mmCIF file of C-alpha atoms in Angstrom:
data_model
loop_
_atom_site.group_PDB
_atom_site.id
_atom_site.type_symbol
_atom_site.label_atom_id
_atom_site.label_comp_id
_atom_site.label_asym_id
_atom_site.label_seq_id
_atom_site.Cartn_x
_atom_site.Cartn_y
_atom_site.Cartn_z
ATOM 1 C CA MET A 27 32.627 -52.879 134.402
ATOM 2 C CA ILE A 28 32.322 -51.187 130.820
ATOM 3 C CA GLU A 29 32.454 -47.536 131.090
ATOM 4 C CA ILE A 30 30.252 -45.628 128.203
ATOM 5 C CA ARG A 31 31.696 -42.661 127.732
ATOM 6 C CA PRO A 32 28.927 -39.367 127.518
ATOM 7 C CA MET A 33 27.194 -38.716 124.251
ATOM 8 C CA ALA A 34 28.742 -36.353 121.958
ATOM 9 C CA VAL A 35 26.599 -33.120 122.237
ATOM 10 C CA LYS A 36 25.479 -31.096 119.120
ATOM 11 C CA ALA A 37 27.690 -29.373 116.574
ATOM 12 C CA LYS A 38 27.931 -25.524 116.924
ATOM 13 C CA MET A 39 29.440 -22.996 114.504
ATOM 14 C CA ARG A 40 32.335 -21.524 116.501
ATOM 15 C CA LYS A 41 34.740 -18.971 115.773
ATOM 16 C CA ARG A 42 37.154 -20.857 113.220
ATOM 17 C CA HIS A 43 34.242 -22.099 111.682
ATOM 18 C CA TRP A 44 33.194 -18.678 111.106
ATOM 19 C CA GLY A 45 36.684 -17.579 109.563
ATOM 20 C CA VAL A 46 36.468 -20.495 106.917
ATOM 21 C CA SER A 47 32.863 -19.228 105.650
ATOM 22 C CA VAL A 48 33.993 -15.823 105.375
ATOM 23 C CA SER A 49 37.158 -15.892 103.650
ATOM 24 C CA PHE A 50 35.084 -18.335 101.486
ATOM 25 C CA LEU A 51 32.640 -15.663 100.753
ATOM 26 C CA LEU A 52 35.556 -13.216 100.156
ATOM 27 C CA VAL A 53 37.735 -15.350 98.138
ATOM 28 C CA VAL A 54 35.230 -17.008 96.205
ATOM 29 C CA ILE A 55 31.927 -15.885 96.256
ATOM 30 C CA LEU A 56 32.528 -12.229 95.862
ATOM 31 C CA PRO A 57 34.959 -12.314 93.257
ATOM 32 C CA LEU A 58 33.179 -14.639 91.270
ATOM 33 C CA LEU A 59 29.838 -12.433 91.611
ATOM 34 C CA LEU A 60 31.682 -9.088 90.372
ATOM 35 C CA ILE A 61 33.749 -11.495 87.605
ATOM 36 C CA GLY A 62 30.360 -12.787 86.582
ATOM 37 C CA TYR A 63 28.711 -8.699 86.899
ATOM 38 C CA TYR A 64 31.501 -7.930 84.338
ATOM 39 C CA MET A 65 30.823 -10.398 82.437
ATOM 40 C CA PHE A 66 27.244 -9.982 81.943
ATOM 41 C CA GLU A 67 26.710 -6.311 82.609
ATOM 42 C CA ARG A 68 29.744 -4.910 81.558
ATOM 43 C CA ALA A 69 31.712 -6.212 78.540
ATOM 44 C CA THR A 70 31.321 -5.684 75.099
ATOM 45 C CA GLU A 71 30.189 -7.773 72.629
ATOM 46 C CA GLN A 72 32.902 -9.048 70.383
ATOM 47 C CA TYR A 73 32.419 -11.094 66.604
ATOM 48 C CA GLY A 74 35.424 -12.757 65.224
ATOM 49 C CA SER A 75 35.911 -13.584 61.877
ATOM 50 C CA VAL A 76 37.804 -16.551 59.752
ATOM 51 C CA ALA A 77 39.587 -16.564 57.176
ATOM 52 C CA GLY A 78 42.480 -18.972 56.032
ATOM 53 C CA PHE A 79 45.342 -18.638 52.889
ATOM 54 C CA SER A 80 47.999 -20.213 52.035
ATOM 55 C CA VAL A 81 50.772 -19.647 49.783
ATOM 56 C CA ARG A 82 51.729 -21.317 46.695
ATOM 57 C CA LYS A 83 54.553 -21.457 43.974
ATOM 58 C CA GLU A 84 53.240 -22.221 40.678
ATOM 59 C CA GLU A 85 55.598 -25.243 39.118
ATOM 60 C CA MET A 86 57.894 -25.297 36.353
ATOM 61 C CA GLY A 87 56.939 -27.401 33.091
ATOM 62 C CA GLY A 88 56.895 -28.025 29.700
ATOM 63 C CA ALA A 89 59.754 -26.215 28.255
ATOM 64 C CA ALA A 90 61.686 -25.498 31.147
ATOM 65 C CA GLU A 91 61.918 -29.690 31.808
ATOM 66 C CA MET A 92 63.271 -29.823 27.656
ATOM 67 C CA LEU A 93 66.322 -28.123 28.853
ATOM 68 C CA GLY A 94 67.216 -30.962 30.568
ATOM 69 C CA GLY A 95 66.452 -29.326 34.522
ATOM 70 C CA LEU A 96 68.085 -26.098 33.882
ATOM 71 C CA SER A 97 64.744 -24.709 36.112
ATOM 72 C CA GLN A 98 66.331 -25.967 38.984
ATOM 73 C CA PHE A 99 68.629 -22.753 39.398
ATOM 74 C CA MET A 100 66.228 -20.111 38.831
ATOM 75 C CA GLY A 101 64.694 -22.015 42.706
ATOM 76 C CA GLY A 102 63.170 -24.987 43.872
ATOM 77 C CA GLY A 103 59.174 -26.020 44.334
ATOM 78 C CA ALA A 104 57.462 -23.586 47.136
ATOM 79 C CA GLY A 105 58.222 -24.490 50.452
ATOM 80 C CA GLY A 106 57.081 -23.041 54.161
ATOM 81 C CA GLY A 107 59.833 -20.274 53.694
ATOM 82 C CA GLU A 108 56.823 -17.448 52.829
ATOM 83 C CA ALA A 109 54.264 -18.843 54.994
ATOM 84 C CA ASP A 110 56.614 -18.464 57.648
ATOM 85 C CA MET A 111 57.322 -14.647 56.839
ATOM 86 C CA LEU A 112 53.346 -14.278 56.638
ATOM 87 C CA TYR A 113 52.990 -15.975 60.076
ATOM 88 C CA ALA A 114 55.693 -13.239 61.423
ATOM 89 C CA PHE A 115 54.376 -10.195 59.420
ATOM 90 C CA ILE A 116 51.324 -10.473 60.536
ATOM 91 C CA GLN A 117 52.136 -10.825 64.187
ATOM 92 C CA SER A 118 54.401 -7.537 63.509
ATOM 93 C CA GLN A 119 54.159 -3.714 64.311
ATOM 94 C CA ASN A 120 54.640 -2.731 60.611
ATOM 95 C CA LEU A 121 51.730 -4.847 59.764
ATOM 96 C CA VAL A 122 49.938 -3.532 62.852
ATOM 97 C CA SER A 123 50.859 0.356 61.976
ATOM 98 C CA VAL A 124 49.317 -0.093 58.172
ATOM 99 C CA VAL A 125 45.712 -1.646 59.119
ATOM 100 C CA ASP A 126 45.415 1.168 61.510
ATOM 101 C CA ASP A 127 46.189 3.848 59.183
ATOM 102 C CA ASN A 128 44.042 2.524 56.702
ATOM 103 C CA LEU A 129 40.687 1.017 58.873
ATOM 104 C CA ASP A 130 42.202 3.441 62.351
ATOM 105 C CA LEU A 131 41.975 0.742 65.372
ATOM 106 C CA ARG A 132 42.311 3.550 67.512
ATOM 107 C CA SER A 133 39.060 4.524 67.469
ATOM 108 C CA HIS A 134 37.210 1.233 67.468
ATOM 109 C CA TYR A 135 38.668 -0.786 69.871
ATOM 110 C CA SER A 136 39.105 2.046 71.925
ATOM 111 C CA GLU A 137 35.618 3.306 71.423
ATOM 112 C CA PRO A 138 33.700 1.161 74.353
ATOM 113 C CA TYR A 139 37.100 1.419 76.779
ATOM 114 C CA GLU A 140 34.992 3.597 79.814
ATOM 115 C CA ARG A 141 32.483 0.840 79.805
ATOM 116 C CA ASP A 142 34.465 -2.090 78.833
ATOM 117 C CA PRO A 143 38.370 -0.728 80.054
ATOM 118 C CA ILE A 144 39.315 -4.897 80.472
ATOM 119 C CA PHE A 145 38.642 -5.678 76.224
ATOM 120 C CA ALA A 146 39.061 -2.237 75.261
ATOM 121 C CA PHE A 147 42.081 -0.435 74.319
ATOM 122 C CA LYS A 148 43.365 2.095 76.082
ATOM 123 C CA PRO A 149 42.110 5.210 73.725
ATOM 124 C CA ASP A 150 46.076 6.833 74.943
ATOM 125 C CA GLY A 151 48.330 3.879 74.059
ATOM 126 C CA THR A 152 51.931 3.659 72.396
ATOM 127 C CA VAL A 153 52.123 1.803 69.031
ATOM 128 C CA GLU A 154 53.112 -0.586 71.239
ATOM 129 C CA ASP A 155 50.252 -1.107 73.101
ATOM 130 C CA LEU A 156 48.638 -1.815 70.180
ATOM 131 C CA VAL A 157 50.859 -4.214 68.997
ATOM 132 C CA GLU A 158 50.127 -6.056 71.890
ATOM 133 C CA TYR A 159 46.520 -5.696 71.905
ATOM 134 C CA TRP A 160 46.326 -6.285 68.310
ATOM 135 C CA GLN A 161 48.062 -10.541 69.897
ATOM 136 C CA ARG A 162 44.689 -10.939 71.545
ATOM 137 C CA ILE A 163 42.316 -10.212 68.935
ATOM 138 C CA VAL A 164 44.406 -11.401 65.558
ATOM 139 C CA LYS A 165 45.363 -15.164 66.218
ATOM 140 C CA VAL A 166 47.192 -17.078 63.687
ATOM 141 C CA SER A 167 47.575 -20.403 63.195
ATOM 142 C CA PHE A 168 50.065 -22.497 61.035
ATOM 143 C CA ASP A 169 50.411 -25.442 59.848
ATOM 144 C CA GLN A 170 54.135 -26.437 58.839
ATOM 145 C CA THR A 171 53.895 -29.701 57.308
ATOM 146 C CA THR A 172 50.704 -27.688 54.850
ATOM 147 C CA GLY A 173 51.479 -24.393 54.830
ATOM 148 C CA LEU A 174 48.052 -23.871 55.709
ATOM 149 C CA VAL A 175 47.394 -20.191 57.720
ATOM 150 C CA ASN A 176 44.667 -19.892 59.223
ATOM 151 C CA LEU A 177 43.385 -16.574 60.788
ATOM 152 C CA ARG A 178 41.124 -15.530 63.475
ATOM 153 C CA VAL A 179 40.040 -11.796 63.778
ATOM 154 C CA VAL A 180 38.019 -10.787 66.481
ATOM 155 C CA ALA A 181 36.688 -6.879 66.581
ATOM 156 C CA PHE A 182 33.384 -4.999 68.483
ATOM 157 C CA SER A 183 31.674 -5.428 65.078
ATOM 158 C CA PRO A 184 30.844 -7.579 62.365
ATOM 159 C CA GLU A 185 31.863 -5.724 59.529
ATOM 160 C CA MET A 186 34.740 -4.823 61.545
ATOM 161 C CA ALA A 187 36.260 -7.334 61.891
ATOM 162 C CA GLN A 188 35.414 -8.409 58.597
ATOM 163 C CA GLU A 189 37.342 -5.403 56.801
ATOM 164 C CA VAL A 190 40.792 -6.244 59.501
ATOM 165 C CA ALA A 191 40.630 -9.672 58.562
ATOM 166 C CA ASN A 192 39.857 -8.271 54.336
ATOM 167 C CA GLU A 193 43.298 -6.391 54.947
ATOM 168 C CA ILE A 194 45.572 -8.018 56.570
ATOM 169 C CA ILE A 195 45.508 -10.846 53.366
ATOM 170 C CA ALA A 196 45.622 -7.984 51.044
ATOM 171 C CA GLN A 197 48.274 -6.763 52.671
ATOM 172 C CA SER A 198 50.285 -10.545 52.892
ATOM 173 C CA GLN A 199 49.162 -10.517 49.382
ATOM 174 C CA LEU A 200 51.245 -7.137 48.383
ATOM 175 C CA LEU A 201 54.577 -8.722 50.507
ATOM 176 C CA VAL A 202 54.112 -12.066 48.128
ATOM 177 C CA ASN A 203 54.109 -9.541 45.498
ATOM 178 C CA GLU A 204 57.275 -7.912 46.359
ATOM 179 C CA LEU A 205 58.678 -11.372 47.064
ATOM 180 C CA ASN A 206 58.269 -11.990 43.634
ATOM 181 C CA ALA A 207 59.560 -8.612 42.331
ATOM 182 C CA THR A 208 62.492 -9.445 44.335
ATOM 183 C CA ALA A 209 62.855 -12.987 43.487
ATOM 184 C CA ARG A 210 62.263 -12.186 39.584
ATOM 185 C CA SER A 211 64.644 -9.229 39.285
ATOM 186 C CA ASP A 212 67.656 -11.086 41.255
ATOM 187 C CA ALA A 213 67.407 -14.427 39.087
ATOM 188 C CA LEU A 214 67.154 -12.074 36.047
ATOM 189 C CA ARG A 215 70.230 -10.238 37.337
ATOM 190 C CA TYR A 216 71.864 -12.822 37.951
ATOM 191 C CA ALA A 217 70.922 -14.956 35.071
ATOM 192 C CA GLU A 218 72.388 -11.561 33.047
ATOM 193 C CA GLU A 219 75.570 -11.742 34.770
ATOM 194 C CA ASP A 220 75.926 -15.644 34.103
ATOM 195 C CA LEU A 221 75.332 -14.621 30.497
ATOM 196 C CA ALA A 222 77.814 -11.903 30.431
ATOM 197 C CA GLU A 223 80.627 -14.315 31.567
ATOM 198 C CA SER A 224 79.513 -17.536 29.915
ATOM 199 C CA LEU A 225 80.140 -15.167 27.462
ATOM 200 C CA ALA A 226 83.101 -13.722 27.693
ATOM 201 C CA ARG A 227 85.008 -17.021 28.423
ATOM 202 C CA LEU A 228 83.710 -19.073 25.409
ATOM 203 C CA LYS A 229 85.472 -15.526 23.364
ATOM 204 C CA SER A 230 88.485 -15.844 24.916
ATOM 205 C CA ALA A 231 88.998 -19.690 24.543
ATOM 206 C CA ARG A 232 87.592 -18.665 20.506
ATOM 207 C CA GLU A 233 90.346 -16.268 20.731
ATOM 208 C CA ALA A 234 92.848 -18.570 21.580
ATOM 209 C CA LEU A 235 92.288 -21.020 19.268
ATOM 210 C CA VAL A 236 93.179 -18.621 16.626
ATOM 211 C CA ARG A 237 95.937 -17.336 17.910
ATOM 212 C CA PHE A 238 97.123 -21.173 18.092
ATOM 213 C CA ARG A 239 96.179 -21.593 14.450
ATOM 214 C CA THR A 240 97.556 -17.851 13.395
ATOM 215 C CA ARG A 241 100.942 -19.462 14.941
ATOM 216 C CA THR A 242 101.530 -22.912 13.677
ATOM 217 C CA GLN A 243 99.905 -21.976 10.701
ATOM 218 C CA ILE A 244 97.828 -25.515 11.233
ATOM 219 C CA VAL A 245 93.983 -25.273 11.315
ATOM 220 C CA ASP A 246 93.409 -28.601 12.957
ATOM 221 C CA PRO A 247 96.458 -30.987 13.954
ATOM 222 C CA GLU A 248 94.482 -34.030 13.602
ATOM 223 C CA SER A 249 93.631 -33.792 9.872
ATOM 224 C CA ASP A 250 97.485 -32.198 9.489
ATOM 225 C CA LEU A 251 98.939 -35.220 11.232
ATOM 226 C CA ARG A 252 96.979 -37.427 9.200
ATOM 227 C CA SER A 253 98.383 -35.644 5.823
ATOM 228 C CA ARG A 254 101.754 -36.202 7.306
ATOM 229 C CA MET A 255 101.333 -39.777 8.197
ATOM 230 C CA GLY A 256 100.039 -39.795 4.454
ATOM 231 C CA VAL A 257 102.712 -38.626 3.542
ATOM 232 C CA LEU A 258 105.501 -40.898 5.452
ATOM 233 C CA ALA A 259 103.179 -44.282 4.759
ATOM 234 C CA SER A 260 103.940 -42.700 0.496
ATOM 235 C CA LEU A 261 107.689 -42.200 1.520
ATOM 236 C CA GLN A 262 108.046 -45.573 2.497
ATOM 237 C CA GLN A 263 106.117 -47.030 -0.338
ATOM 238 C CA GLN A 264 108.897 -44.995 -2.595
ATOM 239 C CA LEU A 265 111.615 -46.478 -0.287
ATOM 240 C CA ALA A 266 109.977 -50.045 -0.928
ATOM 241 C CA GLN A 267 110.031 -49.326 -4.725
ATOM 242 C CA ALA A 268 113.446 -47.803 -5.288
ATOM 243 C CA LEU A 269 115.051 -50.559 -3.510
ATOM 244 C CA ILE A 270 113.469 -53.335 -5.790
ATOM 245 C CA ASP A 271 114.882 -51.198 -8.598
ATOM 246 C CA TYR A 272 118.333 -50.816 -6.655
ATOM 247 C CA ASP A 273 117.949 -54.876 -6.644
ATOM 248 C CA LEU A 274 117.516 -55.235 -10.385
ATOM 249 C CA VAL A 275 119.815 -53.299 -11.695
ATOM 250 C CA SER A 276 122.895 -54.379 -9.563
ATOM 251 C CA GLN A 277 122.408 -58.115 -10.144
ATOM 252 C CA ASP A 278 123.268 -57.064 -14.769
ATOM 253 C CA THR A 279 126.135 -54.304 -14.088
ATOM 254 C CA SER A 280 128.483 -53.354 -11.982
ATOM 255 C CA PRO A 281 128.550 -51.549 -9.285
ATOM 256 C CA SER A 282 130.424 -48.280 -11.175
ATOM 257 C CA ASP A 283 127.320 -48.332 -13.248
ATOM 258 C CA PRO A 284 125.510 -44.653 -13.562
ATOM 259 C CA ARG A 285 122.575 -45.911 -12.756
ATOM 260 C CA ILE A 286 123.204 -47.841 -9.576
ATOM 261 C CA VAL A 287 124.557 -44.337 -8.556
ATOM 262 C CA GLN A 288 121.148 -43.000 -9.510
ATOM 263 C CA ALA A 289 119.753 -45.826 -7.804
ATOM 264 C CA GLN A 290 121.517 -45.599 -4.695
ATOM 265 C CA ARG A 291 120.989 -41.562 -4.531
ATOM 266 C CA ARG A 292 117.068 -41.888 -4.655
ATOM 267 C CA ILE A 293 117.700 -44.603 -1.786
ATOM 268 C CA ASP A 294 119.181 -41.801 0.954
ATOM 269 C CA VAL A 295 117.248 -39.057 -0.039
ATOM 270 C CA ILE A 296 113.718 -40.659 0.040
ATOM 271 C CA ARG A 297 115.137 -41.878 3.484
ATOM 272 C CA ASP A 298 116.613 -38.636 4.652
ATOM 273 C CA ARG A 299 113.065 -37.487 3.616
ATOM 274 C CA ILE A 300 111.800 -39.924 6.299
ATOM 275 C CA ALA A 301 113.516 -39.520 8.446
ATOM 276 C CA ALA A 302 113.198 -35.629 8.826
ATOM 277 C CA GLU A 303 109.347 -36.113 8.207
ATOM 278 C CA ARG A 304 109.629 -38.583 11.676
ATOM 279 C CA ARG A 305 111.937 -35.956 13.750
ATOM 280 C CA THR A 306 108.503 -33.527 13.255
ATOM 281 C CA PHE A 307 106.593 -35.984 15.498
ATOM 282 C CA SER A 308 108.916 -36.236 18.426
ATOM 283 C CA THR A 309 109.569 -33.621 21.545
ATOM 284 C CA GLU A 310 113.207 -34.711 21.143
ATOM 285 C CA GLU A 311 114.809 -33.700 18.071
ATOM 286 C CA PRO A 312 112.180 -31.185 16.916
ATOM 287 C CA ASP A 313 112.095 -29.420 13.821
ATOM 288 C CA SER A 314 114.642 -26.071 13.598
ATOM 289 C CA GLU A 315 111.088 -24.893 12.097
ATOM 290 C CA VAL A 316 107.679 -26.783 13.433
ATOM 291 C CA GLU A 317 106.748 -27.593 16.971
ATOM 292 C CA GLY A 318 107.037 -31.141 18.014
ATOM 293 C CA TYR A 319 103.452 -32.822 17.271
ATOM 294 C CA PRO A 320 102.879 -33.955 20.829
ATOM 295 C CA GLU A 321 102.976 -30.531 22.170
ATOM 296 C CA LEU A 322 101.079 -29.319 19.347
ATOM 297 C CA LEU A 323 98.163 -32.004 19.478
ATOM 298 C CA ALA A 324 98.593 -31.705 23.506
ATOM 299 C CA GLU A 325 97.780 -27.670 22.968
ATOM 300 C CA TYR A 326 95.650 -27.823 21.345
ATOM 301 C CA GLU A 327 92.886 -30.559 23.034
ATOM 302 C CA GLY A 328 93.484 -28.619 25.911
ATOM 303 C CA LEU A 329 91.936 -25.579 24.323
ATOM 304 C CA ALA A 330 89.636 -27.419 22.034
ATOM 305 C CA VAL A 331 88.057 -28.534 25.408
ATOM 306 C CA GLU A 332 88.406 -25.177 26.947
ATOM 307 C CA ARG A 333 86.165 -23.913 24.214
ATOM 308 C CA GLU A 334 84.156 -27.279 23.950
ATOM 309 C CA PHE A 335 83.070 -25.993 27.825
ATOM 310 C CA ALA A 336 82.444 -22.511 27.632
ATOM 311 C CA GLU A 337 80.536 -23.381 23.972
ATOM 312 C CA GLN A 338 77.899 -25.331 26.918
ATOM 313 C CA GLY A 339 78.165 -22.907 29.791
ATOM 314 C CA TYR A 340 77.223 -20.187 27.447
ATOM 315 C CA ALA A 341 74.635 -22.513 25.822
ATOM 316 C CA ALA A 342 73.293 -23.090 29.584
ATOM 317 C CA ALA A 343 74.012 -19.472 30.829
ATOM 318 C CA LEU A 344 71.479 -18.635 27.766
ATOM 319 C CA ALA A 345 68.711 -21.129 28.071
ATOM 320 C CA ASN A 346 68.739 -20.346 31.405
ATOM 321 C CA LEU A 347 68.037 -16.281 30.669
ATOM 322 C CA ASP A 348 64.713 -17.372 28.579
ATOM 323 C CA ILE A 349 64.048 -18.548 31.511
ATOM 324 C CA ALA A 350 64.358 -16.452 33.423
ATOM 325 C CA ARG A 351 62.525 -13.969 31.455
ATOM 326 C CA ALA A 352 59.669 -16.226 31.374
ATOM 327 C CA ASN A 353 59.211 -16.366 34.766
ATOM 328 C CA ALA A 354 59.461 -13.047 35.153
ATOM 329 C CA ALA A 355 56.496 -12.077 33.024
ATOM 330 C CA ARG A 356 54.388 -14.480 35.234
ATOM 331 C CA GLN A 357 53.537 -14.180 38.726
ATOM 332 C CA SER A 358 55.436 -17.495 40.019
ATOM 333 C CA ARG A 359 54.266 -17.005 43.692
ATOM 334 C CA TYR A 360 50.353 -16.078 44.792
ATOM 335 C CA LEU A 361 48.233 -16.276 47.832
ATOM 336 C CA ALA A 362 46.017 -18.850 47.535
ATOM 337 C CA THR A 363 42.968 -17.664 49.748
ATOM 338 C CA TYR A 364 40.772 -20.714 50.210
ATOM 339 C CA ILE A 365 38.360 -19.709 53.237
ATOM 340 C CA ARG A 366 37.295 -15.657 52.767
ATOM 341 C CA PRO A 367 37.027 -13.202 55.113
ATOM 342 C CA THR A 368 33.475 -14.522 56.828
ATOM 343 C CA LEU A 369 30.649 -12.348 58.083
ATOM 344 C CA PRO A 370 29.888 -12.953 61.687
ATOM 345 C CA GLN A 371 26.258 -12.713 62.785
ATOM 346 C CA LYS A 372 26.621 -12.878 65.892
ATOM 347 C CA SER A 373 28.798 -12.467 69.397
ATOM 348 C CA GLU A 374 30.780 -15.318 69.769
ATOM 349 C CA TYR A 375 33.022 -13.257 72.681
ATOM 350 C CA PRO A 376 34.154 -12.995 75.581
ATOM 351 C CA GLN A 377 33.167 -16.644 76.200
ATOM 352 C CA ARG A 378 31.237 -15.595 79.428
ATOM 353 C CA VAL A 379 30.371 -19.111 81.141
ATOM 354 C CA MET A 380 33.926 -20.140 79.542
ATOM 355 C CA ILE A 381 35.344 -17.759 81.545
ATOM 356 C CA LEU A 382 33.251 -17.829 84.733
ATOM 357 C CA GLY A 383 33.891 -21.493 85.482
ATOM 358 C CA LEU A 384 37.260 -21.106 84.840
ATOM 359 C CA ALA A 385 37.099 -18.463 86.942
ATOM 360 C CA ALA A 386 34.895 -20.340 89.388
ATOM 361 C CA LEU A 387 38.021 -23.061 89.962
ATOM 362 C CA PHE A 388 41.103 -20.896 89.634
ATOM 363 C CA LEU A 389 39.387 -19.472 93.080
ATOM 364 C CA PHE A 390 38.235 -21.861 94.387
ATOM 365 C CA LEU A 391 41.931 -24.186 94.094
ATOM 366 C CA SER A 392 43.257 -20.662 95.468
ATOM 367 C CA TRP A 393 41.298 -20.569 98.891
ATOM 368 C CA VAL A 394 41.783 -24.461 99.746
ATOM 369 C CA ILE A 395 45.625 -23.950 99.019
ATOM 370 C CA THR A 396 45.066 -20.969 101.370
ATOM 371 C CA ALA A 397 42.964 -22.779 103.883
ATOM 372 C CA LEU A 398 45.211 -26.033 104.071
ATOM 373 C CA MET A 399 47.784 -23.918 104.782
ATOM 374 C CA PHE A 400 46.522 -21.277 107.305
ATOM 375 C CA TYR A 401 45.219 -25.005 109.658
ATOM 376 C CA ALA A 402 48.886 -26.766 108.694
ATOM 377 C CA PHE A 403 50.969 -23.392 110.322
ATOM 378 C CA ARG A 404 48.492 -23.031 113.422
ATOM 379 C CA ASP A 405 48.512 -26.848 114.047
ATOM 380 C CA ARG A 406 52.127 -26.637 114.063
ATOM 381 C CA LYS A 407 52.330 -23.140 115.861
#
């Protein structure tokens, strides 16, 4: 026999069903209605002004390149350092305080506080609260690859949004000008210090060379050596001629002939003179009055190299100073604004639909998770 179970009775609302429905209303529907009421009835219209700028550095060229790349001592091309600095400066308390003093941020952003306490600023807030609120109304994005800084300022009126964006750009330009002035003064000071050191080194090298010439009575040892070599060559020629004369006389006369004695004396004197000249080129047996030429040449070469190096350093320092003075007369860094602060014509904030959608999503997920956890705990119990 086949037993047929009775048909299921019609479903009825039970206590747990009412509990789930009431929790859905309390957790999802009621907060969503409150959020919607606040967003559409109390939230103040906000306007966004957009701006974009970057820090550029003037390229060195012309005379600086003809000086053999000396401009590299003045710094390289524009990098991301200045843009990084501006990115941090725009979010700093210093800028917030300056903009507040110039535009009275507190009065504008705290005006709708009684009606809209969520999006407005608390009137009695501290400067730290104002900086935290600044992060909400000013959004800065920075692209490190291109060095472009994008800025968006939100305010309760289109004019105020544009004024705040213009003030940010103006204060950023002042910061860039300060960087320019500091860089120019530092570069000029360093160039002048390098020039003074190079000049002192050149003077010292030249004075050392003058002392050498005064002590040795030799202007140029190389030229003096060539002249002495010429004297030695002349003595050797005279010695050869004296030997020839001696041979010619000795063939026809006796050894006691006065001409032979005179010729021999001439040969001896020339040989002694040649030996004395050769001793001046030796360091082993130096002459009592003249230093050895190897020592003189070594000392002179060292002094000449030092003077040449000092002259080159002085020329480089002088050219570097000229470049520093040329750069001091112009602005090497400047703020290039490629998007001027816009004047908005309609309010874009708060984004009511997006906020309601996100609120509905998170409230629904919270309700589902809470309900599942409740039933899982109850079934386990």
